[in-house]
Amino acid sequence: MPAQDRIAEYAEELTAIRRDLHEHPELGFEEVRTSGIVAEKLKGWGIEVTTGIGKTGVIGVIKGNRPGRTVGLRADMDALPIHEQTNLPYASKTPGVMHACGHDGHTTMLLGAARYLAENRDFAGTAVLIFQPAEEGLGGARAMIEEGLFERFPCDEIYGLHNSPFDGPGEIGVKPGPAMAGANFFDITVTGRGGHAARPEATIDPLMIASALVGQLQTIVSRSVPSTSPVVLSVTQIHSGAAYNVIPEQATLCGTIRYFDREAAEIVARRMAEICDGFGRAHGATITLDLRNVFDVLMNDPDHSEHMLAAAAEITGAANARRKTDLVMGSEDFADMLAKVPGAYCTVGHGGDVPLHNAGFVLDDAILPVGAALLARMVETRGAAA
Ligand code: NI
């Protein structure tokens, strides 16, 4: 029986798993209950399980009934610090934490593929199931890689997916080549001299310097980066002060840079350092810049993108398997795994209409068997590849 037909038979069970995970969301590196459920389900289906890679990461290994290639499949497990406002009967029971990016669905899809592959074993090669923690900016993929993920479980190719409320139900999209932006995060600390608000001449006002700096930073992308290279620089936080009549000692700015070209990212880093340094000297303040890389550019291997589209076409029809062309300025930490092992990452559209990371986000459970079947087919089709 084709993967999609067999998995459809236990779609209700997948919905129940997904809703249970949804009710009990956990933040990055804290996915103790979630990873416990994952490990227990995998063991129940007779799958070899390794836990504790990247703190709460879980690996399952399923060998097919004949030799072949090793195909890695990855799902993320973490939730976001958002207070759910959906009023769903299975809404988050943890105040301030919500599966608002649908990672509960991704985890469930990979469990669905795992059950199918373990029950049937009629495939060449080996499936390595990677349940990763902390995708939302905390570096879960890097943590697993640093703890020897691909040395301990070498993969010939890897695949991952993300649900998309922006695409129609059943639409599966892959952008071959560079697909999602690399990301740096930054913290800038402006240290001046605090004092009475009525006597600014006796202070070095870090708020005035920090607010002017926000505008100056916006000149980097428009004046220093080649206009052919897509780059975003956003200041997303300003913190300072606690009283109406006190000029504070310090102000901090935080934000993110998104890029596709590493040279452009280096130009931004250099100009930020120069502007911070010059601004500090001009105003007699000390400005420190802490800039760090968080996500690599997500590169879909062109050949593996085609393999994924071919599997997608089998499951949702050729018209629904879309070769995308748009670059996405959002980031995804599967990029760090794709930098080590070639593969591809796709979007799976669904019936929800509230954006990801919104307190009202609802994942359409109808995509669970679609995503599970796609992941299973990647093993069945690629394990046997020459
Ligand atoms: Ni996500």
mmCIF file of C-alpha atoms and ligand atoms in Angstrom:
data_model
loop_
_atom_site.group_PDB
_atom_site.id
_atom_site.type_symbol
_atom_site.label_atom_id
_atom_site.label_comp_id
_atom_site.label_asym_id
_atom_site.label_seq_id
_atom_site.Cartn_x
_atom_site.Cartn_y
_atom_site.Cartn_z
ATOM 1 C CA MET A 1 0.000 0.000 0.000
ATOM 2 C CA PRO A 2 1.433 3.467 -0.880
ATOM 3 C CA ALA A 3 2.705 5.464 2.108
ATOM 4 C CA GLN A 4 0.024 8.128 1.747
ATOM 5 C CA ASP A 5 -2.810 5.552 1.817
ATOM 6 C CA ARG A 6 -1.440 3.643 4.796
ATOM 7 C CA ILE A 7 -0.695 6.817 6.778
ATOM 8 C CA ALA A 8 -4.183 8.182 6.025
ATOM 9 C CA GLU A 9 -5.561 5.153 7.886
ATOM 10 C CA TYR A 10 -4.098 6.425 11.153
ATOM 11 C CA ALA A 11 -4.583 10.146 10.542
ATOM 12 C CA GLU A 12 -6.861 10.371 13.599
ATOM 13 C CA GLU A 13 -4.116 9.039 15.826
ATOM 14 C CA LEU A 14 -1.740 11.683 14.397
ATOM 15 C CA THR A 15 -4.296 14.398 15.149
ATOM 16 C CA ALA A 16 -4.563 13.149 18.746
ATOM 17 C CA ILE A 17 -0.756 13.183 19.166
ATOM 18 C CA ARG A 18 -0.527 16.682 17.657
ATOM 19 C CA ARG A 19 -3.271 18.103 19.875
ATOM 20 C CA ASP A 20 -1.672 16.608 22.980
ATOM 21 C CA LEU A 21 1.675 18.209 22.068
ATOM 22 C CA HIS A 22 -0.184 21.455 21.358
ATOM 23 C CA GLU A 23 -1.753 21.449 24.829
ATOM 24 C CA HIS A 24 1.658 20.986 26.441
ATOM 25 C CA PRO A 25 4.093 23.281 24.575
ATOM 26 C CA GLU A 26 7.693 23.611 25.753
ATOM 27 C CA LEU A 27 10.309 26.256 24.931
ATOM 28 C CA GLY A 28 13.671 25.526 23.269
ATOM 29 C CA PHE A 29 15.949 23.068 25.123
ATOM 30 C CA GLU A 30 13.116 22.480 27.616
ATOM 31 C CA GLU A 31 11.253 19.925 25.473
ATOM 32 C CA VAL A 32 11.431 17.270 28.192
ATOM 33 C CA ARG A 33 7.845 16.018 27.984
ATOM 34 C CA THR A 34 7.787 16.306 24.196
ATOM 35 C CA SER A 35 11.036 14.417 23.633
ATOM 36 C CA GLY A 36 9.896 11.828 26.196
ATOM 37 C CA ILE A 37 6.737 11.195 24.182
ATOM 38 C CA VAL A 38 8.741 11.039 20.946
ATOM 39 C CA ALA A 39 11.193 8.492 22.403
ATOM 40 C CA GLU A 40 8.386 6.396 23.891
ATOM 41 C CA LYS A 41 6.413 6.283 20.614
ATOM 42 C CA LEU A 42 9.509 5.379 18.598
ATOM 43 C CA LYS A 43 10.447 2.584 21.012
ATOM 44 C CA GLY A 44 6.862 1.334 20.910
ATOM 45 C CA TRP A 45 7.180 0.893 17.148
ATOM 46 C CA GLY A 46 10.426 -1.044 17.577
ATOM 47 C CA ILE A 47 12.734 1.796 16.559
ATOM 48 C CA GLU A 48 16.270 2.169 17.929
ATOM 49 C CA VAL A 49 16.343 5.433 19.924
ATOM 50 C CA THR A 50 19.143 7.726 21.149
ATOM 51 C CA THR A 51 18.242 10.618 23.462
ATOM 52 C CA GLY A 52 20.113 13.589 24.879
ATOM 53 C CA ILE A 53 21.849 14.877 21.724
ATOM 54 C CA GLY A 54 21.615 18.666 21.942
ATOM 55 C CA LYS A 55 20.089 18.354 25.428
ATOM 56 C CA THR A 56 16.532 17.315 24.493
ATOM 57 C CA GLY A 57 17.156 16.080 20.925
ATOM 58 C CA VAL A 58 16.057 12.555 19.975
ATOM 59 C CA ILE A 59 17.313 10.317 17.155
ATOM 60 C CA GLY A 60 15.531 7.271 15.789
ATOM 61 C CA VAL A 61 17.141 4.862 13.321
ATOM 62 C CA ILE A 62 15.110 2.536 11.086
ATOM 63 C CA LYS A 63 16.844 0.089 8.784
ATOM 64 C CA GLY A 64 15.096 -1.024 5.616
ATOM 65 C CA ASN A 65 15.048 -4.658 4.498
ATOM 66 C CA ARG A 66 17.876 -4.160 1.957
ATOM 67 C CA PRO A 67 21.031 -2.038 1.688
ATOM 68 C CA GLY A 68 20.927 1.506 0.366
ATOM 69 C CA ARG A 69 21.535 5.158 1.186
ATOM 70 C CA THR A 70 20.979 6.793 4.560
ATOM 71 C CA VAL A 71 18.318 9.477 4.468
ATOM 72 C CA GLY A 72 17.947 11.928 7.359
ATOM 73 C CA LEU A 73 14.543 13.444 8.178
ATOM 74 C CA ARG A 74 14.334 16.339 10.589
ATOM 75 C CA ALA A 75 11.506 17.866 12.653
ATOM 76 C CA ASP A 76 11.644 20.658 15.219
ATOM 77 C CA MET A 77 9.893 20.322 18.606
ATOM 78 C CA ASP A 78 9.949 23.713 20.356
ATOM 79 C CA ALA A 79 7.215 26.255 21.056
ATOM 80 C CA LEU A 80 7.299 30.054 21.400
ATOM 81 C CA PRO A 81 6.937 32.488 24.320
ATOM 82 C CA ILE A 82 3.468 33.610 23.168
ATOM 83 C CA HIS A 83 0.224 33.487 25.167
ATOM 84 C CA GLU A 84 -2.241 31.499 23.078
ATOM 85 C CA GLN A 85 -5.507 33.217 22.147
ATOM 86 C CA THR A 86 -7.252 30.659 19.955
ATOM 87 C CA ASN A 87 -9.936 29.382 22.367
ATOM 88 C CA LEU A 88 -9.371 25.898 20.938
ATOM 89 C CA PRO A 89 -10.442 23.013 23.198
ATOM 90 C CA TYR A 90 -6.825 21.797 23.032
ATOM 91 C CA ALA A 91 -5.239 25.252 23.499
ATOM 92 C CA SER A 92 -1.983 25.536 25.446
ATOM 93 C CA LYS A 93 -2.322 24.742 29.147
ATOM 94 C CA THR A 94 0.969 26.552 29.818
ATOM 95 C CA PRO A 95 0.433 30.312 30.179
ATOM 96 C CA GLY A 96 2.744 32.333 27.954
ATOM 97 C CA VAL A 97 3.942 29.377 25.867
ATOM 98 C CA MET A 98 2.350 28.293 22.591
ATOM 99 C CA HIS A 99 3.001 26.167 19.532
ATOM 100 C CA ALA A 100 2.450 29.207 17.307
ATOM 101 C CA CYS A 101 4.809 27.967 14.559
ATOM 102 C CA GLY A 102 3.310 24.495 14.184
ATOM 103 C CA HIS A 103 6.361 22.550 15.363
ATOM 104 C CA ASP A 104 3.892 20.278 17.201
ATOM 105 C CA GLY A 105 2.688 19.370 13.697
ATOM 106 C CA HIS A 106 6.216 18.822 12.335
ATOM 107 C CA THR A 107 7.063 16.499 15.246
ATOM 108 C CA THR A 108 3.823 14.582 14.648
ATOM 109 C CA MET A 109 4.474 14.271 10.903
ATOM 110 C CA LEU A 110 7.880 12.740 11.554
ATOM 111 C CA LEU A 111 6.306 10.356 14.069
ATOM 112 C CA GLY A 112 3.753 9.436 11.396
ATOM 113 C CA ALA A 113 6.532 8.689 8.905
ATOM 114 C CA ALA A 114 8.443 6.745 11.586
ATOM 115 C CA ARG A 115 5.496 4.472 12.346
ATOM 116 C CA TYR A 116 4.930 3.736 8.659
ATOM 117 C CA LEU A 117 8.597 3.002 7.913
ATOM 118 C CA ALA A 118 9.006 0.860 11.046
ATOM 119 C CA GLU A 119 5.889 -1.194 10.327
ATOM 120 C CA ASN A 120 6.716 -1.890 6.733
ATOM 121 C CA ARG A 121 10.539 -1.828 6.418
ATOM 122 C CA ASP A 122 10.123 -2.488 2.688
ATOM 123 C CA PHE A 123 12.728 0.068 1.626
ATOM 124 C CA ALA A 124 16.412 0.230 0.781
ATOM 125 C CA GLY A 125 18.847 1.910 3.139
ATOM 126 C CA THR A 126 18.368 3.551 6.488
ATOM 127 C CA ALA A 127 16.171 6.339 7.834
ATOM 128 C CA VAL A 128 17.668 8.623 10.492
ATOM 129 C CA LEU A 129 14.889 10.529 12.254
ATOM 130 C CA ILE A 130 16.153 13.771 13.792
ATOM 131 C CA PHE A 131 13.850 15.371 16.382
ATOM 132 C CA GLN A 132 15.629 18.625 17.174
ATOM 133 C CA PRO A 133 15.134 21.059 20.028
ATOM 134 C CA ALA A 134 15.216 24.840 20.039
ATOM 135 C CA GLU A 135 14.710 25.886 16.422
ATOM 136 C CA GLU A 136 13.403 29.355 17.379
ATOM 137 C CA GLY A 137 16.717 31.221 17.510
ATOM 138 C CA LEU A 138 18.352 29.220 20.304
ATOM 139 C CA GLY A 139 20.574 27.070 18.102
ATOM 140 C CA GLY A 140 19.133 23.583 18.522
ATOM 141 C CA ALA A 141 20.510 22.375 15.179
ATOM 142 C CA ARG A 142 24.006 23.659 16.021
ATOM 143 C CA ALA A 143 23.841 22.020 19.452
ATOM 144 C CA MET A 144 23.071 18.639 17.875
ATOM 145 C CA ILE A 145 25.789 19.068 15.221
ATOM 146 C CA GLU A 146 28.357 20.056 17.871
ATOM 147 C CA GLU A 147 27.462 16.935 19.839
ATOM 148 C CA GLY A 148 28.348 14.777 16.869
ATOM 149 C CA LEU A 149 24.977 14.295 15.166
ATOM 150 C CA PHE A 150 26.387 13.552 11.719
ATOM 151 C CA GLU A 151 29.475 11.685 12.979
ATOM 152 C CA ARG A 152 27.343 9.355 15.066
ATOM 153 C CA PHE A 153 24.536 9.144 12.478
ATOM 154 C CA PRO A 154 26.122 9.860 9.075
ATOM 155 C CA CYS A 155 23.492 10.780 6.474
ATOM 156 C CA ASP A 156 23.873 10.852 2.687
ATOM 157 C CA GLU A 157 21.113 13.427 2.366
ATOM 158 C CA ILE A 158 18.597 15.172 4.643
ATOM 159 C CA TYR A 159 15.094 16.595 4.327
ATOM 160 C CA GLY A 160 12.876 18.846 6.403
ATOM 161 C CA LEU A 161 9.645 20.784 6.046
ATOM 162 C CA HIS A 162 7.602 23.630 7.483
ATOM 163 C CA ASN A 163 3.863 24.159 7.498
ATOM 164 C CA SER A 164 2.680 27.250 5.648
ATOM 165 C CA PRO A 165 -0.593 29.097 6.224
ATOM 166 C CA PHE A 166 0.432 31.276 3.259
ATOM 167 C CA ASP A 167 0.037 28.424 0.752
ATOM 168 C CA GLY A 168 -3.144 26.543 -0.096
ATOM 169 C CA PRO A 169 -3.967 23.123 1.415
ATOM 170 C CA GLY A 170 -1.784 20.437 -0.155
ATOM 171 C CA GLU A 171 0.563 22.854 -1.925
ATOM 172 C CA ILE A 172 4.156 21.761 -1.419
ATOM 173 C CA GLY A 173 6.840 24.270 -2.395
ATOM 174 C CA VAL A 174 10.621 24.026 -2.746
ATOM 175 C CA LYS A 175 12.941 26.884 -3.700
ATOM 176 C CA PRO A 176 16.085 25.317 -5.219
ATOM 177 C CA GLY A 177 19.375 27.031 -4.298
ATOM 178 C CA PRO A 178 19.489 29.785 -1.660
ATOM 179 C CA ALA A 179 16.011 29.873 -0.115
ATOM 180 C CA MET A 180 16.004 31.486 3.321
ATOM 181 C CA ALA A 181 18.235 34.199 4.757
ATOM 182 C CA GLY A 182 21.174 33.849 7.092
ATOM 183 C CA ALA A 183 20.689 35.730 10.352
ATOM 184 C CA ASN A 184 22.864 37.608 12.823
ATOM 185 C CA PHE A 185 21.577 38.983 16.118
ATOM 186 C CA PHE A 186 23.149 42.041 17.772
ATOM 187 C CA ASP A 187 23.217 43.842 21.106
ATOM 188 C CA ILE A 188 24.578 47.397 21.319
ATOM 189 C CA THR A 189 25.253 48.928 24.722
ATOM 190 C CA VAL A 190 25.633 52.701 24.970
ATOM 191 C CA THR A 191 27.231 53.789 28.238
ATOM 192 C CA GLY A 192 27.118 57.506 28.961
ATOM 193 C CA ARG A 193 26.910 59.366 32.265
ATOM 194 C CA GLY A 194 23.627 59.492 34.148
ATOM 195 C CA GLY A 195 22.289 62.469 36.032
ATOM 196 C CA HIS A 196 19.386 64.841 36.670
ATOM 197 C CA ALA A 197 17.072 65.321 33.697
ATOM 198 C CA ALA A 198 16.936 69.056 34.444
ATOM 199 C CA ARG A 199 20.714 69.366 33.956
ATOM 200 C CA PRO A 200 21.523 67.420 30.774
ATOM 201 C CA GLU A 201 24.712 69.430 30.316
ATOM 202 C CA ALA A 202 26.163 67.505 33.264
ATOM 203 C CA THR A 203 25.376 64.134 31.673
ATOM 204 C CA ILE A 204 26.243 62.112 28.602
ATOM 205 C CA ASP A 205 22.748 61.074 27.535
ATOM 206 C CA PRO A 206 22.762 57.464 26.285
ATOM 207 C CA LEU A 207 19.112 57.683 25.188
ATOM 208 C CA MET A 208 19.792 60.548 22.794
ATOM 209 C CA ILE A 209 22.833 58.699 21.418
ATOM 210 C CA ALA A 210 20.994 55.365 21.090
ATOM 211 C CA SER A 211 17.986 56.869 19.331
ATOM 212 C CA ALA A 212 20.216 58.706 16.841
ATOM 213 C CA LEU A 213 22.161 55.479 16.332
ATOM 214 C CA VAL A 214 18.975 53.671 15.198
ATOM 215 C CA GLY A 215 18.700 56.083 12.281
ATOM 216 C CA GLN A 216 22.410 55.882 11.453
ATOM 217 C CA LEU A 217 22.298 52.081 11.328
ATOM 218 C CA GLN A 218 19.630 52.370 8.642
ATOM 219 C CA THR A 219 22.148 54.043 6.346
ATOM 220 C CA ILE A 220 24.208 50.839 6.162
ATOM 221 C CA VAL A 221 21.852 48.835 3.960
ATOM 222 C CA SER A 222 20.901 51.831 1.803
ATOM 223 C CA ARG A 223 24.429 53.319 1.372
ATOM 224 C CA SER A 224 27.048 50.612 1.985
ATOM 225 C CA VAL A 225 25.592 47.325 0.750
ATOM 226 C CA PRO A 226 25.311 46.757 -3.020
ATOM 227 C CA SER A 227 21.664 47.214 -3.929
ATOM 228 C CA THR A 228 21.735 43.892 -5.795
ATOM 229 C CA SER A 229 22.241 42.027 -2.509
ATOM 230 C CA PRO A 230 19.123 41.596 -0.344
ATOM 231 C CA VAL A 231 19.882 42.599 3.247
ATOM 232 C CA VAL A 232 17.600 43.612 6.125
ATOM 233 C CA LEU A 233 18.776 45.376 9.273
ATOM 234 C CA SER A 234 16.083 45.807 11.935
ATOM 235 C CA VAL A 235 16.495 47.315 15.390
ATOM 236 C CA THR A 236 13.826 45.507 17.380
ATOM 237 C CA GLN A 237 14.435 46.543 21.004
ATOM 238 C CA ILE A 238 15.426 49.706 22.880
ATOM 239 C CA HIS A 239 15.872 49.439 26.633
ATOM 240 C CA SER A 240 16.712 52.288 28.948
ATOM 241 C CA GLY A 241 15.558 54.415 31.819
ATOM 242 C CA ALA A 242 13.190 54.010 34.754
ATOM 243 C CA ALA A 243 12.178 57.524 35.873
ATOM 244 C CA TYR A 244 10.763 60.768 34.461
ATOM 245 C CA ASN A 245 13.497 62.909 35.894
ATOM 246 C CA VAL A 246 16.641 60.792 35.514
ATOM 247 C CA ILE A 247 18.940 60.589 32.513
ATOM 248 C CA PRO A 248 20.055 56.972 32.708
ATOM 249 C CA GLU A 249 23.590 55.680 32.559
ATOM 250 C CA GLN A 250 23.003 53.122 29.815
ATOM 251 C CA ALA A 251 20.824 52.292 26.845
ATOM 252 C CA THR A 252 20.786 49.064 24.862
ATOM 253 C CA LEU A 253 19.640 48.371 21.323
ATOM 254 C CA CYS A 254 19.019 44.877 19.969
ATOM 255 C CA GLY A 255 18.083 43.600 16.572
ATOM 256 C CA THR A 256 18.746 41.323 13.652
ATOM 257 C CA ILE A 257 20.415 41.297 10.243
ATOM 258 C CA ARG A 258 19.197 39.036 7.415
ATOM 259 C CA TYR A 259 21.314 38.304 4.349
ATOM 260 C CA PHE A 260 21.975 35.880 1.511
ATOM 261 C CA ASP A 261 25.517 36.915 0.687
ATOM 262 C CA ARG A 262 28.212 36.451 3.347
ATOM 263 C CA GLU A 263 30.261 39.337 1.912
ATOM 264 C CA ALA A 264 27.295 41.663 2.355
ATOM 265 C CA ALA A 265 26.937 40.450 5.948
ATOM 266 C CA GLU A 266 30.621 41.292 6.507
ATOM 267 C CA ILE A 267 30.117 44.815 5.115
ATOM 268 C CA VAL A 268 27.224 45.299 7.550
ATOM 269 C CA ALA A 269 29.281 44.030 10.488
ATOM 270 C CA ARG A 270 32.212 46.316 9.623
ATOM 271 C CA ARG A 271 30.029 49.406 9.155
ATOM 272 C CA MET A 272 28.138 48.737 12.396
ATOM 273 C CA ALA A 273 31.426 48.555 14.290
ATOM 274 C CA GLU A 274 32.685 51.770 12.637
ATOM 275 C CA ILE A 275 29.470 53.696 13.304
ATOM 276 C CA CYS A 276 29.301 52.538 16.937
ATOM 277 C CA ASP A 277 32.928 53.470 17.469
ATOM 278 C CA GLY A 278 32.621 56.886 15.779
ATOM 279 C CA PHE A 279 29.337 57.718 17.514
ATOM 280 C CA GLY A 280 30.824 56.834 20.859
ATOM 281 C CA ARG A 281 33.834 59.084 20.292
ATOM 282 C CA ALA A 282 31.706 61.944 18.940
ATOM 283 C CA HIS A 283 29.578 61.974 22.098
ATOM 284 C CA GLY A 284 32.084 60.935 24.744
ATOM 285 C CA ALA A 285 30.234 57.687 25.375
ATOM 286 C CA THR A 286 31.365 54.080 25.206
ATOM 287 C CA ILE A 287 29.475 51.932 22.707
ATOM 288 C CA THR A 288 30.002 48.178 22.562
ATOM 289 C CA LEU A 289 28.691 45.947 19.808
ATOM 290 C CA ASP A 290 28.030 42.234 20.285
ATOM 291 C CA LEU A 291 27.196 40.698 16.906
ATOM 292 C CA ARG A 292 26.743 36.955 16.472
ATOM 293 C CA ASN A 293 25.680 34.589 13.723
ATOM 294 C CA VAL A 294 22.546 32.626 14.562
ATOM 295 C CA PHE A 295 21.450 30.937 11.325
ATOM 296 C CA ASP A 296 23.274 30.086 8.132
ATOM 297 C CA VAL A 297 21.749 30.841 4.716
ATOM 298 C CA LEU A 298 19.404 27.945 3.882
ATOM 299 C CA MET A 299 20.694 26.317 0.694
ATOM 300 C CA ASN A 300 18.533 23.722 -1.011
ATOM 301 C CA ASP A 301 20.662 21.433 -3.150
ATOM 302 C CA PRO A 302 19.241 21.740 -6.701
ATOM 303 C CA ASP A 303 19.141 17.961 -7.330
ATOM 304 C CA HIS A 304 17.669 17.116 -3.939
ATOM 305 C CA SER A 305 15.090 19.882 -4.441
ATOM 306 C CA GLU A 306 13.932 18.045 -7.566
ATOM 307 C CA HIS A 307 13.774 14.740 -5.672
ATOM 308 C CA MET A 308 11.587 16.364 -3.046
ATOM 309 C CA LEU A 309 9.320 17.906 -5.677
ATOM 310 C CA ALA A 310 8.988 14.515 -7.376
ATOM 311 C CA ALA A 311 7.876 12.899 -4.092
ATOM 312 C CA ALA A 312 5.543 15.848 -3.438
ATOM 313 C CA ALA A 313 3.936 15.429 -6.875
ATOM 314 C CA GLU A 314 3.137 11.779 -6.070
ATOM 315 C CA ILE A 315 1.365 12.776 -2.881
ATOM 316 C CA THR A 316 -0.510 15.962 -3.752
ATOM 317 C CA GLY A 317 -0.413 15.960 -7.560
ATOM 318 C CA ALA A 318 2.015 17.625 -9.950
ATOM 319 C CA ALA A 319 0.032 20.877 -9.996
ATOM 320 C CA ASN A 320 0.455 21.214 -6.220
ATOM 321 C CA ALA A 321 4.212 20.584 -6.238
ATOM 322 C CA ARG A 322 5.597 24.072 -6.767
ATOM 323 C CA ARG A 323 9.117 25.076 -7.719
ATOM 324 C CA LYS A 324 9.327 28.387 -5.854
ATOM 325 C CA THR A 325 11.501 31.291 -6.983
ATOM 326 C CA ASP A 326 11.156 33.894 -4.207
ATOM 327 C CA LEU A 327 13.854 34.376 -1.584
ATOM 328 C CA VAL A 328 12.478 34.445 1.970
ATOM 329 C CA MET A 329 14.124 36.889 4.409
ATOM 330 C CA GLY A 330 13.010 34.725 7.346
ATOM 331 C CA SER A 331 15.502 32.204 8.715
ATOM 332 C CA GLU A 332 15.434 28.562 9.687
ATOM 333 C CA ASP A 333 18.033 26.632 11.631
ATOM 334 C CA PHE A 334 17.749 23.520 9.440
ATOM 335 C CA ALA A 335 20.101 25.671 7.295
ATOM 336 C CA ASP A 336 22.920 24.654 9.639
ATOM 337 C CA MET A 337 22.242 20.969 8.974
ATOM 338 C CA LEU A 338 21.972 21.594 5.215
ATOM 339 C CA ALA A 339 25.397 23.270 5.388
ATOM 340 C CA LYS A 340 26.801 19.886 6.551
ATOM 341 C CA VAL A 341 24.743 17.435 4.500
ATOM 342 C CA PRO A 342 23.057 18.149 1.151
ATOM 343 C CA GLY A 343 19.292 17.994 1.025
ATOM 344 C CA ALA A 344 16.184 20.115 0.734
ATOM 345 C CA TYR A 345 13.525 21.853 2.781
ATOM 346 C CA CYS A 346 9.961 22.482 1.651
ATOM 347 C CA THR A 347 6.803 24.246 2.727
ATOM 348 C CA VAL A 348 3.529 22.361 3.100
ATOM 349 C CA GLY A 349 0.464 24.589 2.712
ATOM 350 C CA HIS A 350 -2.631 24.206 4.888
ATOM 351 C CA GLY A 351 -6.085 25.622 5.541
ATOM 352 C CA GLY A 352 -5.095 27.961 8.400
ATOM 353 C CA ASP A 353 -5.187 31.682 7.640
ATOM 354 C CA VAL A 354 -3.493 33.247 10.692
ATOM 355 C CA PRO A 355 0.250 33.939 10.243
ATOM 356 C CA LEU A 356 2.947 31.917 12.003
ATOM 357 C CA HIS A 357 4.108 33.327 15.378
ATOM 358 C CA ASN A 358 0.666 34.894 15.981
ATOM 359 C CA ALA A 359 -1.295 34.169 19.208
ATOM 360 C CA GLY A 360 -4.252 33.121 17.055
ATOM 361 C CA PHE A 361 -2.314 30.688 14.824
ATOM 362 C CA VAL A 362 -4.157 27.422 14.091
ATOM 363 C CA LEU A 363 -2.549 24.485 12.303
ATOM 364 C CA ASP A 364 -4.866 22.546 10.015
ATOM 365 C CA ASP A 365 -4.550 18.886 11.090
ATOM 366 C CA ALA A 366 -5.369 17.755 7.547
ATOM 367 C CA ILE A 367 -1.719 18.315 6.616
ATOM 368 C CA LEU A 368 -0.372 15.817 9.146
ATOM 369 C CA PRO A 369 -0.711 12.743 6.877
ATOM 370 C CA VAL A 370 0.488 14.793 3.884
ATOM 371 C CA GLY A 371 3.726 15.799 5.623
ATOM 372 C CA ALA A 372 4.196 12.318 7.115
ATOM 373 C CA ALA A 373 3.772 10.667 3.713
ATOM 374 C CA LEU A 374 6.167 13.108 2.070
ATOM 375 C CA LEU A 375 8.885 12.375 4.640
ATOM 376 C CA ALA A 376 8.312 8.620 4.330
ATOM 377 C CA ARG A 377 8.491 8.820 0.530
ATOM 378 C CA MET A 378 11.844 10.623 0.730
ATOM 379 C CA VAL A 379 13.249 7.515 2.425
ATOM 380 C CA GLU A 380 11.529 5.071 0.071
ATOM 381 C CA THR A 381 12.606 6.913 -3.070
ATOM 382 C CA ARG A 382 16.078 8.085 -2.028
ATOM 383 C CA GLY A 383 17.235 5.084 -0.010
ATOM 384 C CA ALA A 384 17.208 3.125 -3.262
ATOM 385 C CA ALA A 385 18.920 5.828 -5.340
ATOM 386 C CA ALA A 386 22.138 4.945 -7.129
HETATM 387 NI NI NI B 1 8.879 27.318 12.670
#
